[in-house]
Amino acid sequence: MKKLRFILAGILFGIVMSKSEAISWYRIQEMFRFQSFHMYGIIGTAVILGIIAVWLIKKFKLRDIQGNPIEFTPKEKSVARYLFGGTIFGLGWALTGACPGPMFVNLGHAYWAILVAIAGGLLGTYTYGAIRDRLPH
């Protein structure tokens, strides 16, 4: 029962992604061709909401589900990690037309072809975990 709010948040996330058309391959294609502001508006809204959420977490010293304080540790500044990681992520996004969240929303819509992209994402995550120590961080 304690985790019900997370399930409801996931359902709300799926509804918002569907209704905003953020799961549409055509909308993502428009974004990569700079033909429409639609996806940039969605991403910009998400960034602003994230900034507000982090500010609220810090201001009210919120805790996680186990009661531990939520802490933000500064990331190590490195151009290589963001350049390589961002390029690989962007190529995967451009090829499949979906980033991780919308992939699962597409699965909820019974677009079974997205299983190939999910399998590729899981394989990429596994590969990253296997070679993580040898990558520039």
GROMACS .gro file of C-alpha atoms in nm:
model
  137
    1MET     CA    1   0.000   0.000   0.000
    2LYS     CA    2   0.295   0.230   0.070
    3LYS     CA    3   0.412   0.197  -0.290
    4LEU     CA    4   0.070   0.278  -0.436
    5ARG     CA    5   0.167   0.644  -0.476
    6PHE     CA    6   0.459   0.541  -0.698
    7ILE     CA    7   0.231   0.326  -0.913
    8LEU     CA    8  -0.011   0.617  -0.942
    9ALA     CA    9   0.277   0.851  -1.031
   10GLY     CA   10   0.382   0.606  -1.305
   11ILE     CA   11   0.027   0.592  -1.441
   12LEU     CA   12   0.008   0.973  -1.437
   13PHE     CA   13   0.346   0.989  -1.615
   14GLY     CA   14   0.215   0.756  -1.887
   15ILE     CA   15  -0.104   0.959  -1.932
   16VAL     CA   16   0.092   1.287  -1.956
   17MET     CA   17   0.338   1.136  -2.205
   18SER     CA   18   0.051   1.001  -2.417
   19LYS     CA   19  -0.165   1.313  -2.412
   20SER     CA   20   0.130   1.545  -2.482
   21GLU     CA   21   0.226   1.325  -2.780
   22ALA     CA   22   0.579   1.293  -2.640
   23ILE     CA   23   0.573   0.923  -2.730
   24SER     CA   24   0.504   0.995  -3.097
   25TRP     CA   25   0.789   0.903  -3.327
   26TYR     CA   26   0.667   1.176  -3.565
   27ARG     CA   27   0.694   1.444  -3.294
   28ILE     CA   28   1.046   1.332  -3.213
   29GLN     CA   29   1.137   1.334  -3.582
   30GLU     CA   30   1.004   1.693  -3.604
   31MET     CA   31   1.227   1.787  -3.311
   32PHE     CA   32   1.544   1.642  -3.463
   33ARG     CA   33   1.465   1.823  -3.792
   34PHE     CA   34   1.395   2.151  -3.608
   35GLN     CA   35   1.050   2.165  -3.769
   36SER     CA   36   0.843   2.210  -3.453
   37PHE     CA   37   0.877   2.356  -3.103
   38HIS     CA   38   0.647   2.091  -2.952
   39MET     CA   39   0.911   1.855  -2.803
   40TYR     CA   40   1.139   2.142  -2.698
   41GLY     CA   41   0.847   2.286  -2.502
   42ILE     CA   42   0.785   1.951  -2.330
   43ILE     CA   43   1.153   1.903  -2.247
   44GLY     CA   44   1.187   2.264  -2.127
   45THR     CA   45   0.882   2.222  -1.905
   46ALA     CA   46   1.031   1.902  -1.759
   47VAL     CA   47   1.360   2.081  -1.686
   48ILE     CA   48   1.182   2.368  -1.510
   49LEU     CA   49   0.966   2.126  -1.308
   50GLY     CA   50   1.281   1.932  -1.214
   51ILE     CA   51   1.449   2.249  -1.091
   52ILE     CA   52   1.144   2.334  -0.882
   53ALA     CA   53   1.124   1.977  -0.743
   54VAL     CA   54   1.493   1.976  -0.641
   55TRP     CA   55   1.450   2.317  -0.480
   56LEU     CA   56   1.146   2.192  -0.284
   57ILE     CA   57   1.331   1.875  -0.175
   58LYS     CA   58   1.622   2.083  -0.045
   59LYS     CA   59   1.404   2.352   0.113
   60PHE     CA   60   1.176   2.112   0.303
   61LYS     CA   61   1.451   1.849   0.359
   62LEU     CA   62   1.226   1.572   0.222
   63ARG     CA   63   1.300   1.204   0.282
   64ASP     CA   64   1.283   0.898   0.060
   65ILE     CA   65   1.043   0.605   0.106
   66GLN     CA   66   1.269   0.446   0.373
   67GLY     CA   67   1.284   0.772   0.567
   68ASN     CA   68   1.642   0.857   0.466
   69PRO     CA   69   1.717   1.220   0.380
   70ILE     CA   70   1.743   1.288   0.008
   71GLU     CA   71   2.091   1.418  -0.066
   72PHE     CA   72   2.235   1.560  -0.387
   73THR     CA   73   2.604   1.501  -0.443
   74PRO     CA   74   2.781   1.719  -0.699
   75LYS     CA   75   2.887   1.535  -1.015
   76GLU     CA   76   3.245   1.531  -1.129
   77LYS     CA   77   3.302   1.789  -1.404
   78SER     CA   78   3.418   1.613  -1.719
   79VAL     CA   79   3.357   1.697  -2.083
   80ALA     CA   80   3.425   1.343  -2.207
   81ARG     CA   81   3.155   1.175  -2.001
   82TYR     CA   82   2.883   1.413  -2.120
   83LEU     CA   83   3.009   1.425  -2.479
   84PHE     CA   84   3.029   1.046  -2.526
   85GLY     CA   85   2.730   0.959  -2.311
   86GLY     CA   86   2.511   1.230  -2.463
   87THR     CA   87   2.610   1.133  -2.817
   88ILE     CA   88   2.530   0.765  -2.760
   89PHE     CA   89   2.202   0.851  -2.586
   90GLY     CA   90   2.103   1.094  -2.864
   91LEU     CA   91   2.184   0.844  -3.138
   92GLY     CA   92   1.974   0.580  -2.966
   93TRP     CA   93   1.691   0.829  -2.922
   94ALA     CA   94   1.707   0.934  -3.287
   95LEU     CA   95   1.720   0.573  -3.410
   96THR     CA   96   1.434   0.439  -3.199
   97GLY     CA   97   1.228   0.756  -3.167
   98ALA     CA   98   1.199   0.714  -2.791
   99CYS     CA   99   1.400   0.763  -2.474
  100PRO     CA  100   1.353   0.523  -2.179
  101GLY     CA  101   1.032   0.667  -2.031
  102PRO     CA  102   0.832   0.682  -2.354
  103MET     CA  103   0.953   0.334  -2.452
  104PHE     CA  104   0.755   0.184  -2.166
  105VAL     CA  105   0.456   0.408  -2.238
  106ASN     CA  106   0.464   0.279  -2.597
  107LEU     CA  107   0.470  -0.075  -2.458
  108GLY     CA  108   0.160   0.016  -2.255
  109HIS     CA  109  -0.004   0.118  -2.584
  110ALA     CA  110   0.079  -0.233  -2.715
  111TYR     CA  111   0.328  -0.112  -2.977
  112TRP     CA  112   0.517  -0.442  -2.963
  113ALA     CA  113   0.798  -0.328  -3.194
  114ILE     CA  114   0.925  -0.113  -2.907
  115LEU     CA  115   1.036  -0.436  -2.736
  116VAL     CA  116   1.333  -0.434  -2.976
  117ALA     CA  117   1.430  -0.086  -2.850
  118ILE     CA  118   1.381  -0.190  -2.486
  119ALA     CA  119   1.598  -0.497  -2.542
  120GLY     CA  120   1.863  -0.274  -2.703
  121GLY     CA  121   1.846  -0.032  -2.410
  122LEU     CA  122   1.887  -0.315  -2.160
  123LEU     CA  123   2.179  -0.457  -2.358
  124GLY     CA  124   2.340  -0.111  -2.369
  125THR     CA  125   2.292  -0.069  -1.994
  126TYR     CA  126   2.444  -0.411  -1.929
  127THR     CA  127   2.738  -0.331  -2.158
  128TYR     CA  128   2.795   0.001  -1.980
  129GLY     CA  129   2.796  -0.178  -1.644
  130ALA     CA  130   3.044  -0.436  -1.773
  131ILE     CA  131   3.295  -0.182  -1.913
  132ARG     CA  132   3.224   0.111  -1.680
  133ASP     CA  133   3.562   0.094  -1.509
  134ARG     CA  134   3.743   0.135  -1.843
  135LEU     CA  135   3.544   0.442  -1.960
  136PRO     CA  136   3.645   0.806  -1.903
  137HIS     CA  137   3.462   0.940  -1.598
   0.00000   0.00000   0.00000
